[in-house]
Amino acid sequence: MDDHRVMRQDDNGNRYLVATGLGRAEAEALAAEFEARGHKQLYWVEAVEPRAPQRTDTPQPKRPEVRYVVGGALVHRGRVLAARRNSPPEVAGYWEFPGGKAEPGETQEQALERELAEELGIRARALRPLPGSWSVRAGLELRIWAAELLSGEPRALADHSELRWLGPGELDDVDWLAHDREVLPHVAALLAED
């Protein structure tokens, strides 16, 4: 059984591991070889205590589940839709890419398409997430997705007081929420593709 190790001690009393995972006879032969070479340090063999097996019935701590808030950079004819918040009070008046929270069991894409239908009365398709994610609060993370308008004319139905289509040179014309402002370089690249 490979449950022995060779140790050494220098002249100052410091102890060092030389080898481990050896059978008893192999460990003793190695210690004897070092002593036979005339090393002045003290060598000895120790049995290694076996590790206790890991219990599989012990419940592991659960990682907190992360929920997503998804925003849509809705691009149509070379412009992107910006929506002005009317609530809650701490963000009222600021502009954002519209969207909302994903429901349990819902993908980010499904959540974005549902939220855009509820908030704007349109059909849209989520295309791909833009780089970056932001913690809104513990357990809630924001992702902004590129999206395309499939049908309908966006209207401010819920949570917004005004909508604006912005072209590439107009992205700085509104007062964005901080997270949404950070994704503007990627939105500008989207507009260049459209």
mmCIF file of C-alpha atoms in Angstrom:
data_model
loop_
_atom_site.group_PDB
_atom_site.id
_atom_site.type_symbol
_atom_site.label_atom_id
_atom_site.label_comp_id
_atom_site.label_asym_id
_atom_site.label_seq_id
_atom_site.Cartn_x
_atom_site.Cartn_y
_atom_site.Cartn_z
ATOM 1 C CA MET A 1 0.000 0.000 0.000
ATOM 2 C CA ASP A 2 1.413 3.427 -1.008
ATOM 3 C CA ASP A 3 0.870 5.123 2.315
ATOM 4 C CA HIS A 4 4.368 6.145 3.479
ATOM 5 C CA ARG A 5 6.582 9.181 2.994
ATOM 6 C CA VAL A 6 10.255 10.026 3.451
ATOM 7 C CA MET A 7 11.079 13.086 5.543
ATOM 8 C CA ARG A 8 14.364 14.870 6.274
ATOM 9 C CA GLN A 9 15.529 17.358 8.871
ATOM 10 C CA ASP A 10 18.336 19.871 8.316
ATOM 11 C CA ASP A 11 20.873 21.115 10.875
ATOM 12 C CA ASN A 12 18.521 23.915 11.953
ATOM 13 C CA GLY A 13 15.665 21.534 12.771
ATOM 14 C CA ASN A 14 13.603 22.408 9.668
ATOM 15 C CA ARG A 15 11.623 19.439 8.319
ATOM 16 C CA TYR A 16 11.073 18.728 4.622
ATOM 17 C CA LEU A 17 9.081 16.238 2.601
ATOM 18 C CA VAL A 18 11.376 14.197 0.305
ATOM 19 C CA ALA A 19 8.884 11.754 -1.241
ATOM 20 C CA THR A 20 5.354 10.551 -0.626
ATOM 21 C CA GLY A 21 2.959 7.886 -1.902
ATOM 22 C CA LEU A 22 5.461 5.063 -1.336
ATOM 23 C CA GLY A 23 5.101 1.598 0.094
ATOM 24 C CA ARG A 24 6.874 1.045 3.439
ATOM 25 C CA ALA A 25 9.773 -1.011 1.971
ATOM 26 C CA GLU A 26 10.281 1.465 -0.887
ATOM 27 C CA ALA A 27 10.297 4.439 1.532
ATOM 28 C CA GLU A 28 12.803 2.729 3.843
ATOM 29 C CA ALA A 29 15.074 1.869 0.877
ATOM 30 C CA LEU A 30 15.016 5.498 -0.293
ATOM 31 C CA ALA A 31 15.855 6.840 3.188
ATOM 32 C CA ALA A 32 18.710 4.306 3.476
ATOM 33 C CA GLU A 33 20.050 5.328 0.047
ATOM 34 C CA PHE A 34 20.239 8.989 1.098
ATOM 35 C CA GLU A 35 22.020 8.059 4.329
ATOM 36 C CA ALA A 36 24.456 5.778 2.422
ATOM 37 C CA ARG A 37 25.396 8.705 0.148
ATOM 38 C CA GLY A 38 26.771 10.487 3.191
ATOM 39 C CA HIS A 39 24.093 13.128 3.521
ATOM 40 C CA LYS A 40 24.509 14.672 6.969
ATOM 41 C CA GLN A 41 20.799 15.307 7.394
ATOM 42 C CA LEU A 42 18.474 13.036 9.305
ATOM 43 C CA TYR A 43 16.072 10.941 7.151
ATOM 44 C CA TRP A 44 13.120 8.911 8.373
ATOM 45 C CA VAL A 45 9.950 7.165 7.170
ATOM 46 C CA GLU A 46 6.427 8.082 8.299
ATOM 47 C CA ALA A 47 3.087 6.443 7.666
ATOM 48 C CA VAL A 48 0.638 8.803 5.968
ATOM 49 C CA GLU A 49 -2.769 8.982 7.583
ATOM 50 C CA PRO A 50 -5.434 7.934 5.084
ATOM 51 C CA ARG A 51 -7.879 10.653 4.167
ATOM 52 C CA ALA A 52 -11.404 10.224 5.378
ATOM 53 C CA PRO A 53 -13.733 9.494 2.456
ATOM 54 C CA GLN A 54 -15.938 12.388 1.414
ATOM 55 C CA ARG A 55 -19.513 11.976 2.535
ATOM 56 C CA THR A 56 -21.848 12.010 -0.403
ATOM 57 C CA ASP A 57 -24.993 12.407 1.672
ATOM 58 C CA THR A 58 -23.946 15.795 3.058
ATOM 59 C CA PRO A 59 -25.964 18.500 1.364
ATOM 60 C CA GLN A 60 -23.747 20.955 -0.514
ATOM 61 C CA PRO A 61 -24.459 24.654 -0.122
ATOM 62 C CA LYS A 62 -26.655 25.862 -2.951
ATOM 63 C CA ARG A 63 -25.388 28.654 -5.158
ATOM 64 C CA PRO A 64 -27.875 31.462 -5.253
ATOM 65 C CA GLU A 65 -29.855 31.317 -8.460
ATOM 66 C CA VAL A 66 -29.246 34.257 -10.752
ATOM 67 C CA ARG A 67 -32.230 35.797 -12.477
ATOM 68 C CA TYR A 68 -31.766 37.904 -15.552
ATOM 69 C CA VAL A 69 -33.108 41.258 -16.590
ATOM 70 C CA VAL A 70 -32.889 41.563 -20.358
ATOM 71 C CA GLY A 71 -32.866 44.765 -22.340
ATOM 72 C CA GLY A 72 -33.306 44.963 -26.086
ATOM 73 C CA ALA A 73 -31.242 47.148 -28.393
ATOM 74 C CA LEU A 74 -34.043 47.061 -30.961
ATOM 75 C CA VAL A 75 -32.564 47.998 -34.340
ATOM 76 C CA HIS A 76 -34.694 48.970 -37.329
ATOM 77 C CA ARG A 77 -33.616 50.794 -40.511
ATOM 78 C CA GLY A 78 -30.294 51.958 -39.089
ATOM 79 C CA ARG A 79 -31.746 53.307 -35.827
ATOM 80 C CA VAL A 80 -32.126 51.929 -32.304
ATOM 81 C CA LEU A 81 -35.107 52.398 -29.993
ATOM 82 C CA ALA A 82 -34.593 54.235 -26.693
ATOM 83 C CA ALA A 83 -37.299 54.313 -24.022
ATOM 84 C CA ARG A 84 -37.654 56.933 -21.253
ATOM 85 C CA ARG A 85 -38.521 55.437 -17.844
ATOM 86 C CA ASN A 86 -41.476 56.814 -15.899
ATOM 87 C CA SER A 87 -40.969 54.646 -12.792
ATOM 88 C CA PRO A 88 -39.676 53.795 -10.226
ATOM 89 C CA PRO A 89 -38.767 57.289 -8.979
ATOM 90 C CA GLU A 90 -34.999 56.637 -8.748
ATOM 91 C CA VAL A 91 -34.757 55.983 -12.525
ATOM 92 C CA ALA A 92 -37.703 58.038 -13.835
ATOM 93 C CA GLY A 93 -36.605 60.342 -16.644
ATOM 94 C CA TYR A 94 -33.602 58.249 -17.672
ATOM 95 C CA TRP A 95 -33.447 56.363 -20.970
ATOM 96 C CA GLU A 96 -32.919 52.646 -21.431
ATOM 97 C CA PHE A 97 -33.131 49.750 -23.825
ATOM 98 C CA PRO A 98 -36.605 48.346 -23.003
ATOM 99 C CA GLY A 99 -37.071 44.883 -21.528
ATOM 100 C CA GLY A 100 -37.628 43.213 -18.178
ATOM 101 C CA LYS A 101 -37.075 40.196 -15.924
ATOM 102 C CA ALA A 102 -36.957 36.643 -17.197
ATOM 103 C CA GLU A 103 -39.547 34.396 -15.586
ATOM 104 C CA PRO A 104 -38.465 31.045 -14.061
ATOM 105 C CA GLY A 105 -37.915 28.497 -16.841
ATOM 106 C CA GLU A 106 -37.790 31.188 -19.525
ATOM 107 C CA THR A 107 -34.677 31.735 -21.662
ATOM 108 C CA GLN A 108 -33.265 35.231 -21.991
ATOM 109 C CA GLU A 109 -34.402 35.307 -25.625
ATOM 110 C CA GLN A 110 -37.960 34.312 -24.711
ATOM 111 C CA ALA A 111 -38.034 36.864 -21.901
ATOM 112 C CA LEU A 112 -36.889 39.691 -24.160
ATOM 113 C CA GLU A 113 -39.408 38.882 -26.882
ATOM 114 C CA ARG A 114 -42.239 38.643 -24.316
ATOM 115 C CA GLU A 115 -41.232 41.861 -22.542
ATOM 116 C CA LEU A 116 -41.009 43.851 -25.785
ATOM 117 C CA ALA A 117 -44.491 42.637 -26.734
ATOM 118 C CA GLU A 118 -45.876 43.641 -23.304
ATOM 119 C CA GLU A 119 -44.082 46.993 -23.015
ATOM 120 C CA LEU A 120 -44.207 48.162 -26.639
ATOM 121 C CA GLY A 121 -46.956 46.133 -28.366
ATOM 122 C CA ILE A 122 -44.622 44.743 -31.025
ATOM 123 C CA ARG A 123 -43.199 41.441 -32.252
ATOM 124 C CA ALA A 124 -39.416 41.297 -32.068
ATOM 125 C CA ARG A 125 -36.701 38.671 -32.310
ATOM 126 C CA ALA A 126 -33.743 38.462 -29.916
ATOM 127 C CA LEU A 127 -30.582 38.051 -32.008
ATOM 128 C CA ARG A 128 -27.547 37.825 -29.699
ATOM 129 C CA PRO A 129 -26.328 39.160 -26.357
ATOM 130 C CA LEU A 130 -24.088 42.201 -26.535
ATOM 131 C CA PRO A 131 -20.817 42.076 -24.556
ATOM 132 C CA GLY A 132 -21.082 42.762 -20.831
ATOM 133 C CA SER A 133 -23.398 42.014 -17.953
ATOM 134 C CA TRP A 134 -24.181 44.074 -14.875
ATOM 135 C CA SER A 135 -25.344 43.226 -11.383
ATOM 136 C CA VAL A 136 -28.565 45.098 -10.703
ATOM 137 C CA ARG A 137 -28.718 43.735 -7.146
ATOM 138 C CA ALA A 138 -27.869 40.426 -5.458
ATOM 139 C CA GLY A 139 -29.178 37.573 -7.612
ATOM 140 C CA LEU A 140 -30.287 39.847 -10.478
ATOM 141 C CA GLU A 141 -28.079 40.397 -13.545
ATOM 142 C CA LEU A 142 -28.684 42.634 -16.573
ATOM 143 C CA ARG A 143 -27.867 41.517 -20.131
ATOM 144 C CA ILE A 144 -28.559 43.633 -23.192
ATOM 145 C CA TRP A 145 -29.397 41.860 -26.438
ATOM 146 C CA ALA A 146 -29.417 42.931 -30.044
ATOM 147 C CA ALA A 147 -32.969 42.538 -31.347
ATOM 148 C CA GLU A 148 -34.845 43.166 -34.571
ATOM 149 C CA LEU A 149 -38.344 44.501 -35.106
ATOM 150 C CA LEU A 150 -40.556 41.934 -36.872
ATOM 151 C CA SER A 151 -43.914 43.719 -36.836
ATOM 152 C CA GLY A 152 -45.840 46.534 -35.205
ATOM 153 C CA GLU A 153 -45.097 50.145 -34.336
ATOM 154 C CA PRO A 154 -43.599 50.542 -30.839
ATOM 155 C CA ARG A 155 -45.797 52.412 -28.346
ATOM 156 C CA ALA A 156 -45.012 53.342 -24.731
ATOM 157 C CA LEU A 157 -47.532 50.995 -23.074
ATOM 158 C CA ALA A 158 -45.913 50.368 -19.679
ATOM 159 C CA ASP A 159 -43.009 51.772 -17.631
ATOM 160 C CA HIS A 160 -42.117 54.390 -20.269
ATOM 161 C CA SER A 161 -43.303 57.926 -21.000
ATOM 162 C CA GLU A 162 -41.570 58.426 -24.357
ATOM 163 C CA LEU A 163 -39.866 56.467 -27.140
ATOM 164 C CA ARG A 164 -37.265 57.685 -29.642
ATOM 165 C CA TRP A 165 -35.534 56.114 -32.623
ATOM 166 C CA LEU A 166 -31.875 57.193 -32.505
ATOM 167 C CA GLY A 167 -29.401 57.095 -35.372
ATOM 168 C CA PRO A 168 -25.641 56.559 -34.952
ATOM 169 C CA GLY A 169 -24.944 60.274 -34.371
ATOM 170 C CA GLU A 170 -27.790 60.647 -31.848
ATOM 171 C CA LEU A 171 -26.859 58.003 -29.252
ATOM 172 C CA ASP A 172 -25.600 60.682 -26.836
ATOM 173 C CA ASP A 173 -28.715 62.847 -27.238
ATOM 174 C CA VAL A 174 -30.535 61.211 -24.296
ATOM 175 C CA ASP A 175 -29.617 60.696 -20.626
ATOM 176 C CA TRP A 176 -29.067 56.910 -20.448
ATOM 177 C CA LEU A 177 -29.109 54.723 -17.366
ATOM 178 C CA ALA A 178 -25.480 53.893 -16.500
ATOM 179 C CA HIS A 179 -25.626 50.221 -17.558
ATOM 180 C CA ASP A 180 -27.248 51.052 -20.881
ATOM 181 C CA ARG A 181 -24.701 53.816 -21.561
ATOM 182 C CA GLU A 182 -21.864 51.296 -21.185
ATOM 183 C CA VAL A 183 -23.168 49.205 -24.084
ATOM 184 C CA LEU A 184 -23.463 52.157 -26.525
ATOM 185 C CA PRO A 185 -20.194 51.378 -28.395
ATOM 186 C CA HIS A 186 -21.597 47.922 -29.219
ATOM 187 C CA VAL A 187 -24.928 49.467 -30.237
ATOM 188 C CA ALA A 188 -23.087 51.885 -32.542
ATOM 189 C CA ALA A 189 -21.424 48.857 -34.191
ATOM 190 C CA LEU A 190 -24.882 47.249 -34.610
ATOM 191 C CA LEU A 191 -26.176 50.357 -36.356
ATOM 192 C CA ALA A 192 -23.205 50.326 -38.705
ATOM 193 C CA GLU A 193 -24.123 46.718 -39.680
ATOM 194 C CA ASP A 194 -27.812 47.456 -40.291
#
